[in-house]
Coordinates of C-alpha atoms in Angstrom, one line a residue:
X1 CA 12.9 2.6 -8.9
X2 CA 14.5 5.2 -9.1
X3 CA 12.6 7.9 -6.8
X4 CA 12.7 4.7 -4.1
X5 CA 14.6 2.7 -4.5
X6 CA 17.3 3.0 -2.2
X7 CA 14.8 2.4 0.3
X8 CA 15.2 -1.6 0.2
X9 CA 18.4 -1.6 -1.4
X10 CA 21.2 -2.4 1.7
X11 CA 23.8 -0.9 3.2
X12 CA 26.7 -1.9 1.0
X13 CA 25.0 -0.5 -2.4
X14 CA 25.6 2.8 -3.8
X15 CA 24.4 5.7 -1.4
X16 CA 21.8 8.5 -2.0
X17 CA 22.0 12.5 -1.6
X18 CA 20.6 12.8 1.9
X19 CA 18.4 15.0 -0.8
X20 CA 17.2 12.5 -3.9
X21 CA 16.2 10.0 -0.5
X22 CA 14.0 13.0 1.1
X23 CA 11.9 13.5 -2.3
X24 CA 11.4 9.9 -2.5
X25 CA 10.5 9.5 1.1
X26 CA 8.3 12.0 -0.5
X27 CA 7.1 9.5 -3.7
X28 CA 6.0 7.0 -1.5
X29 CA 4.4 9.0 1.0
X30 CA 2.1 10.6 -1.4
X31 CA 2.1 6.4 -2.9
X32 CA 0.4 6.1 0.0
X33 CA -1.9 8.8 0.9
X34 CA -3.5 8.1 -2.5
X35 CA -4.1 4.9 -0.6
X36 CA -5.9 6.0 2.3
X37 CA -7.7 8.6 0.8
X38 CA -8.8 8.1 -2.0
X39 CA -8.6 4.4 -3.0
X40 CA -10.2 4.2 1.4
X41 CA -11.7 6.4 1.3
X42 CA -10.3 6.5 4.7
X43 CA -10.9 10.1 6.2
X44 CA -8.2 11.6 9.0
X45 CA -9.2 13.8 12.1
X46 CA -5.5 15.1 12.0
X47 CA -2.5 15.2 10.2
X48 CA 1.1 15.3 11.7
X49 CA 4.6 14.8 10.3
X50 CA 8.0 13.9 11.3
X51 CA 10.3 16.3 10.4
X52 CA 10.1 16.4 6.2
X53 CA 7.5 14.3 6.8
X54 CA 5.4 17.3 7.8
X55 CA 6.0 18.9 4.3
X56 CA 5.2 15.2 2.6
X57 CA 2.0 15.6 4.6
X58 CA 0.6 19.5 2.8
X59 CA 1.5 18.3 -0.3
X60 CA 0.0 15.0 -0.1
X61 CA -3.8 16.6 1.3
X62 CA -3.9 19.7 -1.2
X63 CA -3.4 22.1 1.1
X64 CA -0.1 23.0 -1.7
X65 CA -0.8 22.0 -5.1
X66 CA 3.1 22.8 -6.1
X67 CA 5.0 19.9 -5.2
X68 CA 6.8 20.4 -9.0
X69 CA 7.6 24.0 -8.6
X70 CA 8.6 23.5 -4.7
X71 CA 11.4 20.8 -5.5
X72 CA 12.7 23.0 -8.3
X73 CA 12.7 25.8 -6.3
X74 CA 14.6 23.4 -4.0
X75 CA 17.1 22.6 -6.1
X76 CA 18.1 26.0 -7.7
X77 CA 18.1 27.5 -3.9
X78 CA 20.8 24.2 -3.7
X79 CA 19.0 24.0 -0.2
X80 CA 20.3 20.9 0.6
X81 CA 23.2 20.6 -2.1
X82 CA 25.1 23.7 -0.8
X83 CA 23.6 25.4 1.9
X84 CA 22.9 22.7 4.8
X85 CA 24.1 19.8 3.1
X86 CA 26.8 19.4 0.5
X87 CA 29.7 22.2 1.5
X88 CA 27.4 23.4 4.8
X89 CA 27.6 27.0 3.2
X90 CA 24.9 28.2 6.6
X91 CA 26.9 26.5 9.2
X92 CA 31.1 27.3 7.0
X93 CA 29.5 30.8 7.4
X94 CA 28.1 30.9 11.1
X95 CA 31.7 29.3 12.4
X96 CA 34.1 30.9 9.8
X97 CA 35.6 27.1 10.0
X98 CA 35.2 23.7 8.7
X99 CA 36.0 22.1 11.6
X100 CA 38.3 22.0 14.6
X101 CA 40.2 19.9 12.0
X102 CA 40.6 21.6 8.4
X103 CA 39.6 20.5 4.9
X104 CA 37.1 18.0 6.4
X105 CA 33.2 18.2 6.7
X106 CA 31.4 20.6 9.2
X107 CA 28.4 18.4 10.6
X108 CA 27.9 14.5 11.3
X109 CA 24.8 12.9 12.9
X110 CA 24.8 9.9 15.8
X111 CA 21.2 8.1 17.1
X112 CA 21.9 7.1 20.1
X113 CA 19.7 4.6 22.3
X114 CA 19.9 6.4 26.0
X115 CA 17.8 9.0 27.9
X116 CA 17.7 12.4 26.8
X117 CA 19.1 13.2 30.1
X118 CA 22.1 11.0 29.5
X119 CA 22.3 13.1 26.2
X120 CA 21.8 16.3 27.4
X121 CA 25.1 15.9 30.6
X122 CA 26.9 14.6 27.8
X123 CA 27.2 17.1 25.6
X124 CA 26.4 20.3 28.1
X125 CA 29.8 21.3 27.7
X126 CA 30.0 21.3 23.7
X127 CA 29.2 24.0 22.1
X128 CA 29.2 22.5 18.7
X129 CA 27.1 19.3 19.2
X130 CA 23.4 20.0 19.8
X131 CA 20.3 17.5 20.4
X132 CA 18.3 17.6 17.0
X133 CA 15.8 15.1 17.0
X134 CA 14.2 13.5 19.8
X135 CA 12.6 9.9 18.2
X136 CA 11.1 8.6 21.7
X137 CA 12.2 8.1 25.2
X138 CA 16.0 6.6 24.6
X139 CA 16.1 7.6 21.0
X140 CA 18.1 10.6 20.1
X141 CA 19.8 12.3 18.2
X142 CA 22.9 14.6 18.1
X143 CA 24.2 16.2 15.4
X144 CA 27.0 19.0 14.9
X145 CA 30.7 19.4 14.8
X146 CA 32.5 15.6 13.8
X147 CA 35.1 16.4 16.2
X148 CA 33.2 17.8 18.7
X149 CA 30.8 15.0 18.3
X150 CA 33.2 12.7 18.6
X151 CA 33.9 13.3 22.2
X152 CA 30.5 12.7 23.8
X153 CA 30.7 9.5 21.1
X154 CA 33.3 8.4 23.7
X155 CA 31.7 9.9 27.1
X156 CA 28.5 7.7 26.0
X157 CA 31.3 4.6 25.4
X158 CA 28.4 2.4 27.4
X159 CA 25.5 3.2 25.3
X160 CA 24.5 2.2 21.7
X161 CA 25.2 4.7 19.4
X162 CA 25.1 4.2 15.4
X163 CA 26.4 7.0 12.9
X164 CA 23.3 8.4 10.7
X165 CA 24.2 8.0 6.5
X166 CA 21.9 11.3 6.8
X167 CA 24.2 14.3 6.2
X168 CA 22.8 17.8 6.2
X169 CA 22.4 20.5 9.2
X170 CA 18.8 20.7 10.8
X171 CA 16.8 20.9 13.5
X172 CA 19.6 23.0 15.0
X173 CA 18.9 27.3 15.7
X174 CA 23.1 27.5 14.1
X175 CA 21.3 27.8 10.8
X176 CA 19.3 30.7 11.9
X177 CA 20.4 33.2 9.4
X178 CA 18.9 30.9 7.1
X179 CA 15.9 32.0 8.3
X180 CA 14.6 34.2 5.8
X181 CA 14.8 32.1 2.4
X182 CA 14.5 28.8 3.8
X183 CA 10.8 30.8 5.0
X184 CA 10.7 32.6 0.9
X185 CA 10.4 28.9 -0.2
X186 CA 8.0 27.9 1.9
X187 CA 5.5 30.5 1.7
X188 CA 3.4 29.0 -1.2
X189 CA -0.1 29.5 -2.4
X190 CA -2.3 27.6 -0.3
X191 CA -5.5 25.4 -0.3
X192 CA -6.7 24.9 3.4
X193 CA -8.3 22.5 4.5
X194 CA -10.6 23.1 7.1
X195 CA -12.3 19.4 8.5
X196 CA -8.3 18.1 9.3
X197 CA -6.4 19.3 12.5
X198 CA -3.0 19.7 11.4
X199 CA 0.4 19.5 14.2
X200 CA 3.5 21.4 14.1
X201 CA 6.6 20.1 15.7
X202 CA 7.6 24.0 16.1
X203 CA 4.9 24.6 17.4
X204 CA 3.9 21.1 19.5
X205 CA -0.5 21.7 18.5
X206 CA -2.4 22.1 15.8
X207 CA -3.1 25.6 14.0
X208 CA -5.2 27.4 11.3
X209 CA -3.3 26.6 8.4
X210 CA -2.5 29.8 5.9
X211 CA 0.7 30.3 3.8
X212 CA 2.4 32.3 6.2
X213 CA 1.5 30.1 9.0
X214 CA 2.8 27.1 7.1
X215 CA 6.1 28.7 6.3
X216 CA 6.5 29.8 10.0
X217 CA 6.6 26.3 11.5
X218 CA 8.1 24.8 8.9
X219 CA 10.9 27.5 9.2
X220 CA 10.6 26.5 12.7
X221 CA 10.9 23.1 12.4
X222 CA 13.5 23.0 10.7
X223 CA 15.7 25.4 12.8
X224 CA 15.2 23.3 16.6
X225 CA 15.3 20.1 17.6
X226 CA 11.8 17.9 16.4
X227 CA 11.0 16.3 19.9
X228 CA 8.8 13.9 18.2
X229 CA 7.0 12.0 22.1
X230 CA 6.1 15.6 22.7
X231 CA 3.8 15.8 19.7
X232 CA 3.0 12.8 19.5
X233 CA 1.4 13.2 23.5
X234 CA 0.0 15.9 22.5
X235 CA -2.0 14.0 19.9
X236 CA -3.0 11.0 22.2
X237 CA -4.5 13.7 24.9
X238 CA -6.2 15.5 22.3
X239 CA -8.4 12.4 21.1
X240 CA -6.1 10.5 18.4
X241 CA -6.1 6.8 19.1
X242 CA -5.5 5.5 15.4
X243 CA -1.9 6.5 13.9
X244 CA -1.5 5.4 10.6
X245 CA 2.0 5.6 9.0
X246 CA 2.8 6.9 5.3
X247 CA 6.4 6.8 4.9
X248 CA 9.1 4.6 4.6
X249 CA 10.6 1.0 7.2
X250 CA 7.7 2.1 10.1
X251 CA 10.1 4.2 12.6
X252 CA 7.2 6.3 13.8
X253 CA 4.2 3.6 14.7
X254 CA 7.7 1.7 16.4
X255 CA 8.6 5.5 18.4
X256 CA 4.9 5.7 19.1
X257 CA 4.4 2.0 20.5
X258 CA 7.2 3.3 23.0
X259 CA 5.7 7.1 23.1
X260 CA 2.7 5.7 24.1
X261 CA 3.5 2.4 26.5
X262 CA 0.5 1.5 27.6
X263 CA -1.8 3.7 26.5
X264 CA -4.5 2.8 24.1
X265 CA -4.0 3.0 20.6
X266 CA -3.1 1.7 17.4
X267 CA 0.2 2.3 15.2
X268 CA 0.4 0.8 11.7
X269 CA 2.8 1.2 9.1
X270 CA 2.0 1.1 5.3
X271 CA 5.7 0.6 4.5
X272 CA 8.4 -2.8 6.5
X273 CA 11.4 -3.2 4.9
X274 CA 11.9 -6.6 4.3
X275 CA 8.6 -7.3 3.2
X276 CA 6.1 -7.4 0.4
X277 CA 4.6 -3.8 0.1
X278 CA 1.9 -5.4 -1.3
X279 CA 1.8 -7.3 1.9
X280 CA 2.0 -4.6 4.2
X281 CA 0.0 -2.8 2.8
X282 CA -3.0 -5.7 2.7
X283 CA -1.9 -6.6 6.4
X284 CA -1.9 -2.0 7.6
X285 CA -6.2 -2.5 5.8
X286 CA -7.0 -6.0 8.4
X287 CA -6.0 -3.9 10.9
X288 CA -7.5 -1.0 9.9
X289 CA -10.9 -2.6 9.8
X290 CA -10.7 -4.6 12.4
X291 CA -10.0 -1.6 15.0
X292 CA -13.8 -0.1 13.4
X293 CA -12.0 2.7 11.2
X294 CA -14.5 3.7 8.4
X295 CA -13.7 2.5 5.3
X296 CA -14.7 1.4 1.8
X297 CA -13.2 -1.5 -0.2
X298 CA -15.4 -2.0 -3.3
X299 CA -11.7 -0.6 -5.2
X300 CA -9.6 -2.6 -3.9
X301 CA -11.8 -5.3 -3.7
X302 CA -11.4 -5.3 -7.5
X303 CA -8.5 -4.6 -7.9
X304 CA -6.8 -7.8 -5.4
X305 CA -9.1 -9.8 -8.4
X306 CA -8.3 -8.3 -11.3
X307 CA -4.4 -9.2 -9.6
X308 CA -6.1 -13.2 -9.5
X309 CA -7.7 -13.5 -12.6
X310 CA -4.2 -11.8 -14.5
X311 CA -2.8 -15.0 -12.3
X312 CA -0.5 -12.8 -10.1
X313 CA 0.3 -14.7 -7.4
X314 CA -0.7 -12.8 -3.8
X315 CA 2.0 -12.3 -1.1
X316 CA 0.1 -12.1 1.8
X317 CA 0.1 -15.8 3.6
X318 CA -4.3 -17.2 3.2
X319 CA -3.1 -18.4 7.5
X320 CA -6.0 -16.2 8.9
X321 CA -4.6 -13.5 11.3
X322 CA -6.3 -11.6 14.7
X323 CA -6.1 -8.2 15.2
X324 CA -7.5 -6.3 18.4
X325 CA -10.6 -3.9 18.4
X326 CA -10.5 -1.6 20.8
X327 CA -11.7 -2.2 24.4
X328 CA -13.3 0.8 25.3
X329 CA -14.9 3.9 24.0
X330 CA -12.2 6.5 22.6
X331 CA -13.0 10.8 23.1
X332 CA -12.2 12.3 19.6
X333 CA -12.1 15.8 18.6
X334 CA -13.9 16.7 15.5
X335 CA -12.8 19.6 14.2
X336 CA -9.8 22.3 15.5
X337 CA -13.2 24.4 14.9
X338 CA -15.0 22.1 17.1
X339 CA -15.7 22.3 20.8
X340 CA -18.1 18.8 20.4
X341 CA -16.3 15.1 20.9
X342 CA -17.5 12.4 19.4
X343 CA -17.0 8.5 20.4
X344 CA -15.9 5.8 18.5
X345 CA -17.4 2.5 19.4
X346 CA -16.1 -0.5 19.9
X347 CA -15.2 -2.4 16.8
X348 CA -18.7 -4.7 15.1
X349 CA -18.2 -7.9 13.9
X350 CA -17.2 -7.6 10.6
X351 CA -16.6 -10.6 7.7
X352 CA -13.5 -10.1 6.5
X353 CA -12.3 -7.7 3.8
X354 CA -11.4 -10.0 2.1
X355 CA -13.9 -11.9 1.7
X356 CA -15.4 -12.7 -1.7

């Protein structure tokens, strides 16, 4: 509850610091990865992450095995509580002041629902406003000096704009002076998995996992704009068609639908805001089963039977549901080091995974 409770509270309840949210999201992602990889035995062809999710993915797949030590290092170095957040020491040092107004924090972020070109036109004359994240074609994050950001917001008054309650100075070259300390924290003992392709938002492509290259990828990502559409389109071009989101609220799944549009794909999440966690996990499992994703269901059936034997009510509807299967064969790369292409056949007609 203390780790991930913030994900399910309403906006008026006590707010958590960005660092607490990062670790809460990491915890939820690791739980979901355990379910997908260990209980269902799904074998992914590729892994990609959104922002801090790229680090969470490294941890979830055992590439790093020292989550506790990583968290301790980040807290000890005050990465998010002092350097990149809190009193924003890195930005304050770079700019030499707190903002255009004294005694205020030097950083604020806004989510703008408008095309990238429109947003770029609005910030072109602002030296301290930056395009930091492209979530989807018309879902953009800008960040920078609060006073300068407010001018941009006023210039974009015809657009839908939302203040982000996640105030840390990331995804901008303005923190490039912090490259070495951040790189050192993320240069960790590494256990590569050669059977899975890992994507880097910084590189916009897959890369070979080594201790140094992971540190390069994660440090480069936090100091440059995250272009999520570019990453998703690259994965799709490489043959990825099924995306399973492990983080909170399934925002990335929604963005993937917006990015890929009518292109054949399946994007599902394991957590929806306002929905029973058990219900969502089971419905997502059924969707993946329907499109032919290979999985093992014995342990899941056993756990569900235990719930019923203990008289714990299941929270999902018992009505029949239909999920679309693939309409055509799908090319899928086998490995970063192989050029062969495997074709996934049409999903077979199979019984419900929840039938006794």
